């Protein structure tokens, strides 16, 4: 069976690893993939989504799984569906739940789904007036996709005003910032909730928690994510029921009513304030590094992706391992500030119940070279969070390249 996976990071690598564990005889085509995925399958670099759909048809691809949001924004799902190809992911219009923060916030408002108080605007004066009504810190977001970097938490009204001015002028994020969302800051704890959807029904995966800040104790700048764990004990059964009934079901119902049925991963970025859940944001694909800790917990991922793409999730039975997974991101020397020097990756051993998901790596003379921002994720599994964490960190110590750095406190909130 030929499977195409779109993306180049550890998220896509993790999906392939999990699928291979479920069924050995799979052929993978990664677009564009990375140096390590070239050892799991074939890397192909096709940027045009129409061309990509034709290539998939000619190659006899039986399922395409979209990892990266940039493909979704370009409408890759629409092109595959035109050729009657199976693909897991939302259409371009449904993907606006992520690709436009303004669309997402207005959708939440229309369907009475709880979120922070906000304003969407392209007008500086309007932004300033709303900023004046808020108590700092204040959140300012670029409307469009900014590779996870378009959200600024301003510590004062003055800073929020300056940030808004830079975004609206195009100085900060180009066209993606010409419309902005200004919203109140919610103070609580974050959770990542993932629902795999087929337009009408959904399957909920274990709750995960990501660690965005670069340094221990949640200090330093925001990153794409420095580690994650799942399931999180911070997500009680009652909380998850509320998320299902108050957020996921109304979203699927609302999207369908608006002739925009949502198929794919609905990633609810949740803020829990005094036991009250609020939607911070929606993404329309797996989080990275959350995907790396969710995939090892699912025994039947191929069945799950097939059922979702064939719109038959209603009676699907998710087969989960009764375990915990912890993933620790090892980054390049200068991440996230600038490019890091290339360096050969050396691994002394891989302890039992642990594995590596590769991201920013290239292949030179059959050797893996660290050459990206986030280089790889060390994943450990176990019966308890402590066991999984111990294995993940033991693996971190067995991986070496120049400038390796990682957080030492992943899963600290539940350890």
CSV table of C-alpha atoms in Angstrom, one decimal:
chain,number,residue,atom,x,y,z
A,1,UNK,CA,0.0,0.0,0.0
A,2,UNK,CA,1.4,3.4,-1.0
A,3,UNK,CA,1.0,6.3,1.4
A,4,UNK,CA,2.0,9.9,0.8
A,5,UNK,CA,2.8,12.1,3.7
A,6,UNK,CA,3.0,15.9,3.2
A,7,UNK,CA,5.5,17.8,5.3
A,8,UNK,CA,9.2,17.8,6.3
A,9,UNK,CA,9.3,17.6,10.1
A,10,UNK,CA,9.3,15.2,13.1
A,11,UNK,CA,5.5,15.2,12.9
A,12,UNK,CA,5.4,13.6,9.5
A,13,UNK,CA,8.2,11.2,10.5
A,14,UNK,CA,6.2,10.1,13.6
A,15,UNK,CA,3.2,9.4,11.5
A,16,UNK,CA,5.2,7.1,9.2
A,17,UNK,CA,6.8,5.3,12.2
A,18,UNK,CA,3.4,4.6,13.8
A,19,UNK,CA,1.9,3.3,10.5
A,20,UNK,CA,4.9,1.1,9.8
A,21,UNK,CA,4.5,-0.4,13.3
A,22,UNK,CA,0.9,-1.3,12.5
A,23,UNK,CA,1.6,-2.6,9.1
A,24,UNK,CA,5.0,-3.6,7.7
A,25,UNK,CA,4.3,-3.6,4.0
A,26,UNK,CA,3.7,0.1,3.4
A,27,UNK,CA,5.5,2.2,0.9
A,28,UNK,CA,6.0,5.9,1.9
A,29,UNK,CA,6.3,8.9,-0.3
A,30,UNK,CA,7.3,12.1,1.7
A,31,UNK,CA,6.8,15.5,0.2
A,32,UNK,CA,9.4,17.0,0.7
A,33,UNK,CA,10.5,14.9,3.7
A,34,UNK,CA,13.9,15.2,5.4
A,35,UNK,CA,17.2,13.4,5.5
A,36,UNK,CA,15.8,10.7,7.8
A,37,UNK,CA,12.5,10.1,6.0
A,38,UNK,CA,14.6,9.2,2.9
A,39,UNK,CA,15.6,6.0,4.9
A,40,UNK,CA,11.9,5.2,5.6
A,41,UNK,CA,10.7,5.8,2.0
A,42,UNK,CA,11.1,8.1,-0.9
A,43,UNK,CA,11.4,11.9,-0.8
A,44,UNK,CA,9.8,13.9,-3.6
A,45,UNK,CA,9.9,17.7,-3.9
A,46,UNK,CA,6.8,18.8,-5.8
A,47,UNK,CA,5.6,22.3,-4.7
A,48,UNK,CA,2.6,22.7,-7.0
A,49,UNK,CA,-0.5,21.0,-5.5
A,50,UNK,CA,-2.1,20.3,-8.9
A,51,UNK,CA,1.1,18.6,-10.0
A,52,UNK,CA,1.3,16.8,-6.7
A,53,UNK,CA,-2.3,15.3,-7.1
A,54,UNK,CA,-1.5,14.1,-10.6
A,55,UNK,CA,1.8,12.5,-9.4
A,56,UNK,CA,-0.1,10.7,-6.6
A,57,UNK,CA,-2.7,9.4,-9.1
A,58,UNK,CA,0.0,8.2,-11.5
A,59,UNK,CA,2.0,6.5,-8.6
A,60,UNK,CA,-1.1,4.7,-7.3
A,61,UNK,CA,-1.1,6.4,-3.9
A,62,UNK,CA,-3.9,4.9,-1.8
A,63,UNK,CA,-3.9,7.5,1.0
A,64,UNK,CA,-2.4,10.9,1.5
A,65,UNK,CA,-2.0,12.4,5.0
A,66,UNK,CA,-1.4,16.1,5.2
A,67,UNK,CA,1.0,17.0,8.0
A,68,UNK,CA,1.9,20.6,7.2
A,69,UNK,CA,-0.6,23.6,7.2
A,70,UNK,CA,1.1,25.3,4.2
A,71,UNK,CA,-0.2,22.5,1.9
A,72,UNK,CA,-3.7,22.9,3.3
A,73,UNK,CA,-3.7,26.7,2.7
A,74,UNK,CA,-2.7,26.0,-0.9
A,75,UNK,CA,-5.7,23.7,-1.4
A,76,UNK,CA,-4.0,20.4,-1.7
A,77,UNK,CA,-7.1,18.5,-0.4
A,78,UNK,CA,-9.3,20.1,-3.1
A,79,UNK,CA,-7.0,19.0,-5.9
A,80,UNK,CA,-6.8,15.4,-4.6
A,81,UNK,CA,-10.6,15.2,-4.2
A,82,UNK,CA,-11.0,16.5,-7.8
A,83,UNK,CA,-9.1,13.3,-8.9
A,84,UNK,CA,-11.1,11.1,-6.5
A,85,UNK,CA,-8.0,10.4,-4.4
A,86,UNK,CA,-8.2,9.6,-0.7
A,87,UNK,CA,-6.7,12.4,1.4
A,88,UNK,CA,-6.8,13.1,5.1
A,89,UNK,CA,-7.1,16.9,5.8
A,90,UNK,CA,-9.6,19.8,5.4
A,91,UNK,CA,-10.3,21.7,2.2
A,92,UNK,CA,-8.8,25.1,1.6
A,93,UNK,CA,-12.0,26.9,2.8
A,94,UNK,CA,-12.3,24.7,5.9
A,95,UNK,CA,-8.6,25.2,6.7
A,96,UNK,CA,-9.4,28.9,7.2
A,97,UNK,CA,-10.1,27.9,10.9
A,98,UNK,CA,-6.3,28.1,11.0
A,99,UNK,CA,-5.2,30.1,8.1
A,100,UNK,CA,-7.2,33.2,9.2
A,101,UNK,CA,-7.4,34.0,12.8
A,102,UNK,CA,-10.1,36.6,12.1
A,103,UNK,CA,-12.3,33.9,10.4
A,104,UNK,CA,-11.7,31.6,13.3
A,105,UNK,CA,-12.6,34.1,16.0
A,106,UNK,CA,-15.7,35.3,14.1
A,107,UNK,CA,-16.8,31.6,13.7
A,108,UNK,CA,-16.5,31.0,17.4
A,109,UNK,CA,-18.5,34.1,18.1
A,110,UNK,CA,-21.2,33.1,15.6
A,111,UNK,CA,-21.6,29.7,17.1
A,112,UNK,CA,-21.4,30.8,20.8
A,113,UNK,CA,-18.2,28.9,21.5
A,114,UNK,CA,-16.3,30.3,24.5
A,115,UNK,CA,-13.2,32.3,23.6
A,116,UNK,CA,-11.3,35.4,24.8
A,117,UNK,CA,-12.9,38.9,24.2
A,118,UNK,CA,-11.4,40.2,20.9
A,119,UNK,CA,-11.6,42.5,18.0
A,120,UNK,CA,-10.6,41.9,14.4
A,121,UNK,CA,-9.4,44.9,12.5
A,122,UNK,CA,-7.3,46.4,9.7
A,123,UNK,CA,-7.6,49.9,11.3
A,124,UNK,CA,-4.9,51.2,13.7
A,125,UNK,CA,-7.3,53.6,15.4
A,126,UNK,CA,-9.8,50.8,16.1
A,127,UNK,CA,-7.1,48.6,17.5
A,128,UNK,CA,-5.9,51.4,19.8
A,129,UNK,CA,-9.4,52.0,21.2
A,130,UNK,CA,-9.8,48.3,22.0
A,131,UNK,CA,-6.3,48.1,23.5
A,132,UNK,CA,-7.3,50.9,25.9
A,133,UNK,CA,-10.3,48.9,27.1
A,134,UNK,CA,-8.1,45.9,28.1
A,135,UNK,CA,-5.9,45.2,31.2
A,136,UNK,CA,-2.3,44.1,30.3
A,137,UNK,CA,-0.9,41.7,29.3
A,138,UNK,CA,-2.6,42.0,25.9
A,139,UNK,CA,-2.5,39.5,23.0
A,140,UNK,CA,-1.9,40.8,19.4
A,141,UNK,CA,-2.1,38.3,16.5
A,142,UNK,CA,-1.4,38.5,12.8
A,143,UNK,CA,-4.4,37.2,10.9
A,144,UNK,CA,-2.5,35.0,8.5
A,145,UNK,CA,-0.1,32.1,8.8
A,146,UNK,CA,3.3,33.1,10.3
A,147,UNK,CA,4.8,29.6,10.9
A,148,UNK,CA,3.7,29.8,14.6
A,149,UNK,CA,5.4,33.2,15.2
A,150,UNK,CA,2.5,35.7,14.6
A,151,UNK,CA,1.3,35.9,18.2
A,152,UNK,CA,2.8,38.6,20.5
A,153,UNK,CA,1.9,38.9,24.2
A,154,UNK,CA,2.4,42.6,25.1
A,155,UNK,CA,3.2,43.5,28.7
A,156,UNK,CA,1.8,47.0,28.4
A,157,UNK,CA,-0.8,49.0,26.4
A,158,UNK,CA,2.1,51.0,24.9
A,159,UNK,CA,3.8,47.8,23.7
A,160,UNK,CA,0.5,46.4,22.3
A,161,UNK,CA,0.0,49.6,20.4
A,162,UNK,CA,3.6,49.4,18.9
A,163,UNK,CA,3.1,45.8,18.0
A,164,UNK,CA,-0.2,46.5,16.3
A,165,UNK,CA,1.3,49.4,14.3
A,166,UNK,CA,4.2,47.2,13.1
A,167,UNK,CA,1.9,44.4,12.0
A,168,UNK,CA,-0.7,46.6,10.3
A,169,UNK,CA,2.1,48.4,8.3
A,170,UNK,CA,3.4,45.1,7.1
A,171,UNK,CA,6.7,45.6,8.9
A,172,UNK,CA,6.4,42.6,11.2
A,173,UNK,CA,4.8,39.8,9.1
A,174,UNK,CA,4.2,41.3,5.7
A,175,UNK,CA,0.7,40.6,4.2
A,176,UNK,CA,-0.2,38.1,7.0
A,177,UNK,CA,-0.2,41.0,9.5
A,178,UNK,CA,-2.2,43.6,7.6
A,179,UNK,CA,-5.3,42.4,9.5
A,180,UNK,CA,-4.9,41.7,13.2
A,181,UNK,CA,-6.7,40.2,16.1
A,182,UNK,CA,-6.4,41.9,19.5
A,183,UNK,CA,-7.7,40.0,22.5
A,184,UNK,CA,-7.7,39.8,26.2
A,185,UNK,CA,-5.1,37.7,27.9
A,186,UNK,CA,-6.4,34.5,29.6
A,187,UNK,CA,-4.4,33.3,32.6
A,188,UNK,CA,-4.6,29.6,33.2
A,189,UNK,CA,-3.0,26.4,31.8
A,190,UNK,CA,-2.9,25.3,28.2
A,191,UNK,CA,-3.9,21.9,26.7
A,192,UNK,CA,-3.8,20.6,23.2
A,193,UNK,CA,-6.9,18.6,22.3
A,194,UNK,CA,-7.0,16.7,19.0
A,195,UNK,CA,-10.2,15.5,17.3
A,196,UNK,CA,-9.9,13.5,14.1
A,197,UNK,CA,-13.0,14.4,12.1
A,198,UNK,CA,-14.8,13.1,9.0
A,199,UNK,CA,-17.3,16.1,8.5
A,200,UNK,CA,-19.9,14.7,10.9
A,201,UNK,CA,-18.3,12.5,13.5
A,202,UNK,CA,-15.0,12.6,15.3
A,203,UNK,CA,-12.6,10.5,17.4
A,204,UNK,CA,-10.9,12.3,20.4
A,205,UNK,CA,-7.2,11.5,21.0
A,206,UNK,CA,-5.6,11.7,24.5
A,207,UNK,CA,-5.0,15.3,25.7
A,208,UNK,CA,-1.5,16.5,25.2
A,209,UNK,CA,0.5,19.4,26.6
A,210,UNK,CA,3.1,21.3,24.7
A,211,UNK,CA,6.0,23.4,26.1
A,212,UNK,CA,6.5,26.5,23.9
A,213,UNK,CA,9.2,28.5,25.7
A,214,UNK,CA,12.8,27.9,24.9
A,215,UNK,CA,14.1,27.5,28.4
A,216,UNK,CA,13.2,25.6,31.6
A,217,UNK,CA,10.5,27.1,33.9
A,218,UNK,CA,8.8,28.4,30.7
A,219,UNK,CA,11.2,31.2,30.3
A,220,UNK,CA,12.7,32.8,27.1
A,221,UNK,CA,11.1,33.3,23.7
A,222,UNK,CA,8.3,31.3,22.2
A,223,UNK,CA,9.4,28.4,19.8
A,224,UNK,CA,7.6,25.9,17.6
A,225,UNK,CA,7.6,23.7,20.7
A,226,UNK,CA,10.4,22.3,22.9
A,227,UNK,CA,8.6,19.1,24.1
A,228,UNK,CA,5.3,17.5,24.9
A,229,UNK,CA,3.7,14.7,26.8
A,230,UNK,CA,0.4,12.7,26.5
A,231,UNK,CA,-2.0,11.9,28.0
A,232,UNK,CA,-2.1,14.9,30.4
A,233,UNK,CA,-3.7,14.3,33.8
A,234,UNK,CA,-4.6,18.0,33.8
A,235,UNK,CA,-7.5,17.0,31.4
A,236,UNK,CA,-10.2,15.5,33.6
A,237,UNK,CA,-13.0,13.4,32.1
A,238,UNK,CA,-15.4,16.2,32.9
A,239,UNK,CA,-13.2,18.8,31.1
A,240,UNK,CA,-12.9,16.6,28.0
A,241,UNK,CA,-16.7,16.0,28.0
A,242,UNK,CA,-17.2,19.8,28.0
A,243,UNK,CA,-14.7,20.3,25.2
A,244,UNK,CA,-16.5,17.6,23.1
A,245,UNK,CA,-20.0,19.1,23.8
A,246,UNK,CA,-19.2,22.8,23.9
A,247,UNK,CA,-16.4,23.1,21.4
A,248,UNK,CA,-15.9,20.2,19.0
A,249,UNK,CA,-19.5,19.2,18.3
A,250,UNK,CA,-20.7,22.8,17.7
A,251,UNK,CA,-17.7,23.4,15.4
A,252,UNK,CA,-18.4,20.4,13.2
A,253,UNK,CA,-22.2,21.3,13.2
A,254,UNK,CA,-21.4,25.0,12.4
A,255,UNK,CA,-19.0,24.2,9.6
A,256,UNK,CA,-21.5,21.8,8.0
A,257,UNK,CA,-24.3,24.4,8.3
A,258,UNK,CA,-22.0,26.9,6.5
A,259,UNK,CA,-21.5,24.3,3.7
A,260,UNK,CA,-17.9,24.0,4.8
A,261,UNK,CA,-17.8,20.4,6.3
A,262,UNK,CA,-14.6,19.8,8.3
A,263,UNK,CA,-12.6,16.6,7.7
A,264,UNK,CA,-9.1,16.2,9.2
A,265,UNK,CA,-7.5,17.0,12.5
A,266,UNK,CA,-9.2,19.7,14.5
A,267,UNK,CA,-6.6,20.8,17.0
A,268,UNK,CA,-8.2,22.8,19.8
A,269,UNK,CA,-5.6,25.1,21.6
A,270,UNK,CA,-7.4,25.2,24.9
A,271,UNK,CA,-6.9,27.6,27.9
A,272,UNK,CA,-8.4,26.4,31.2
A,273,UNK,CA,-9.1,29.3,33.6
A,274,UNK,CA,-10.4,28.2,37.0
A,275,UNK,CA,-11.8,25.0,35.4
A,276,UNK,CA,-13.5,26.9,32.6
A,277,UNK,CA,-12.3,25.9,29.1
A,278,UNK,CA,-11.8,28.6,26.4
A,279,UNK,CA,-10.7,28.2,22.8
A,280,UNK,CA,-7.4,30.0,22.3
A,281,UNK,CA,-7.1,29.0,18.7
A,282,UNK,CA,-7.9,26.2,16.2
A,283,UNK,CA,-5.3,24.5,14.1
A,284,UNK,CA,-6.3,22.1,11.3
A,285,UNK,CA,-3.4,19.6,11.5
A,286,UNK,CA,-1.4,17.8,14.2
A,287,UNK,CA,0.7,19.9,16.5
A,288,UNK,CA,4.4,19.4,16.5
A,289,UNK,CA,5.7,18.1,18.9
A,290,UNK,CA,2.3,16.8,20.2
A,291,UNK,CA,2.0,14.4,17.2
A,292,UNK,CA,5.3,12.8,18.2
A,293,UNK,CA,3.9,11.7,21.6
A,294,UNK,CA,0.3,10.8,20.4
A,295,UNK,CA,1.3,8.5,17.6
A,296,UNK,CA,3.1,5.9,19.8
A,297,UNK,CA,0.0,5.6,21.9
A,298,UNK,CA,-2.3,4.6,19.0
A,299,UNK,CA,-2.3,0.9,18.0
A,300,UNK,CA,-4.4,1.3,14.9
A,301,UNK,CA,-3.4,4.6,13.2
A,302,UNK,CA,-3.8,3.4,9.6
A,303,UNK,CA,-7.3,2.2,10.3
A,304,UNK,CA,-8.1,5.6,11.9
A,305,UNK,CA,-6.8,7.7,9.0
A,306,UNK,CA,-8.6,5.5,6.5
A,307,UNK,CA,-11.9,5.6,8.4
A,308,UNK,CA,-11.6,9.4,8.7
A,309,UNK,CA,-10.8,9.9,4.9
A,310,UNK,CA,-13.7,7.5,4.0
A,311,UNK,CA,-16.2,9.3,6.4
A,312,UNK,CA,-16.9,6.3,8.6
A,313,UNK,CA,-15.8,7.4,12.0
A,314,UNK,CA,-19.2,6.9,13.5
A,315,UNK,CA,-18.6,3.4,14.8
A,316,UNK,CA,-14.8,3.5,14.8
A,317,UNK,CA,-13.0,2.0,17.8
A,318,UNK,CA,-9.8,3.7,18.7
A,319,UNK,CA,-7.2,1.2,20.1
A,320,UNK,CA,-5.0,3.0,22.6
A,321,UNK,CA,-2.0,1.7,24.6
A,322,UNK,CA,-2.4,2.2,28.3
A,323,UNK,CA,0.8,4.2,28.5
A,324,UNK,CA,2.3,7.7,28.7
A,325,UNK,CA,4.7,9.2,26.1
A,326,UNK,CA,7.1,12.1,26.7
A,327,UNK,CA,8.9,13.9,23.8
A,328,UNK,CA,11.9,16.2,24.3
A,329,UNK,CA,13.0,18.4,21.4
A,330,UNK,CA,16.7,18.7,20.8
A,331,UNK,CA,17.4,21.9,18.9
A,332,UNK,CA,20.2,23.5,16.9
A,333,UNK,CA,22.8,25.6,18.6
A,334,UNK,CA,21.3,29.0,17.7
A,335,UNK,CA,17.6,28.0,17.6
A,336,UNK,CA,15.2,30.0,17.4
A,337,UNK,CA,17.4,33.1,16.8
A,338,UNK,CA,19.3,32.2,13.6
A,339,UNK,CA,20.6,29.3,11.6
A,340,UNK,CA,22.9,26.9,13.4
A,341,UNK,CA,26.1,25.3,12.1
A,342,UNK,CA,25.8,21.9,10.4
A,343,UNK,CA,27.0,19.0,12.5
A,344,UNK,CA,27.1,15.2,12.2
A,345,UNK,CA,24.6,13.3,14.5
A,346,UNK,CA,26.1,10.5,16.5
A,347,UNK,CA,23.9,8.1,18.6
A,348,UNK,CA,25.6,5.9,21.1
A,349,UNK,CA,22.5,3.8,21.9
A,350,UNK,CA,18.7,3.8,21.9
A,351,UNK,CA,17.4,2.6,25.2
A,352,UNK,CA,14.4,0.3,25.4
A,353,UNK,CA,10.9,1.9,24.9
A,354,UNK,CA,12.4,5.0,23.3
A,355,UNK,CA,12.9,6.2,19.8
A,356,UNK,CA,13.8,9.3,17.7
A,357,UNK,CA,11.6,11.3,15.4
A,358,UNK,CA,13.8,13.3,13.1
A,359,UNK,CA,13.1,16.9,11.9
A,360,UNK,CA,15.8,19.3,10.8
A,361,UNK,CA,18.2,16.8,9.4
A,362,UNK,CA,19.8,16.1,6.0
A,363,UNK,CA,21.5,13.1,4.6
A,364,UNK,CA,25.2,13.3,3.4
A,365,UNK,CA,27.1,10.2,2.4
A,366,UNK,CA,24.5,8.1,4.3
A,367,UNK,CA,25.1,10.0,7.5
A,368,UNK,CA,22.5,12.2,9.2
A,369,UNK,CA,23.5,15.8,9.6
A,370,UNK,CA,21.8,18.3,12.0
A,371,UNK,CA,21.0,21.3,9.8
A,372,UNK,CA,17.7,22.7,11.0
A,373,UNK,CA,16.1,24.6,13.9
A,374,UNK,CA,14.5,21.7,15.8
A,375,UNK,CA,16.7,18.8,14.9
A,376,UNK,CA,14.9,15.8,16.4
A,377,UNK,CA,12.6,14.6,19.2
A,378,UNK,CA,13.6,12.0,21.8
A,379,UNK,CA,10.5,10.1,22.7
A,380,UNK,CA,10.1,7.7,25.7
A,381,UNK,CA,7.1,5.6,26.6
A,382,UNK,CA,6.2,4.0,29.9
A,383,UNK,CA,3.4,3.0,32.3
A,384,UNK,CA,3.9,6.3,34.3
A,385,UNK,CA,5.0,9.8,33.4
A,386,UNK,CA,8.2,9.4,35.4
A,387,UNK,CA,9.1,6.2,33.5
A,388,UNK,CA,8.4,7.8,30.1
A,389,UNK,CA,10.3,11.0,31.1
A,390,UNK,CA,13.4,9.0,32.3
A,391,UNK,CA,13.6,7.1,29.0
A,392,UNK,CA,13.2,10.2,26.9
A,393,UNK,CA,16.0,12.0,28.8
A,394,UNK,CA,18.2,9.0,28.7
A,395,UNK,CA,17.9,9.0,24.9
A,396,UNK,CA,18.7,12.7,24.8
A,397,UNK,CA,22.0,12.0,26.6
A,398,UNK,CA,22.8,9.3,24.0
A,399,UNK,CA,22.4,11.8,21.0
A,400,UNK,CA,25.3,14.0,20.2
A,401,UNK,CA,25.9,16.9,17.7
A,402,UNK,CA,27.5,20.3,18.0
A,403,UNK,CA,25.4,22.8,19.9
A,404,UNK,CA,22.7,20.4,21.1
A,405,UNK,CA,20.4,21.9,23.6
A,406,UNK,CA,17.0,20.9,25.1
A,407,UNK,CA,14.8,21.7,28.0
A,408,UNK,CA,15.3,19.6,31.2
A,409,UNK,CA,11.8,20.0,32.6
A,410,UNK,CA,9.3,18.7,30.0
A,411,UNK,CA,6.1,17.5,31.8
A,412,UNK,CA,7.0,19.4,35.0
A,413,UNK,CA,3.4,20.3,35.6
A,414,UNK,CA,2.4,16.7,36.3
A,415,UNK,CA,5.7,15.1,37.3
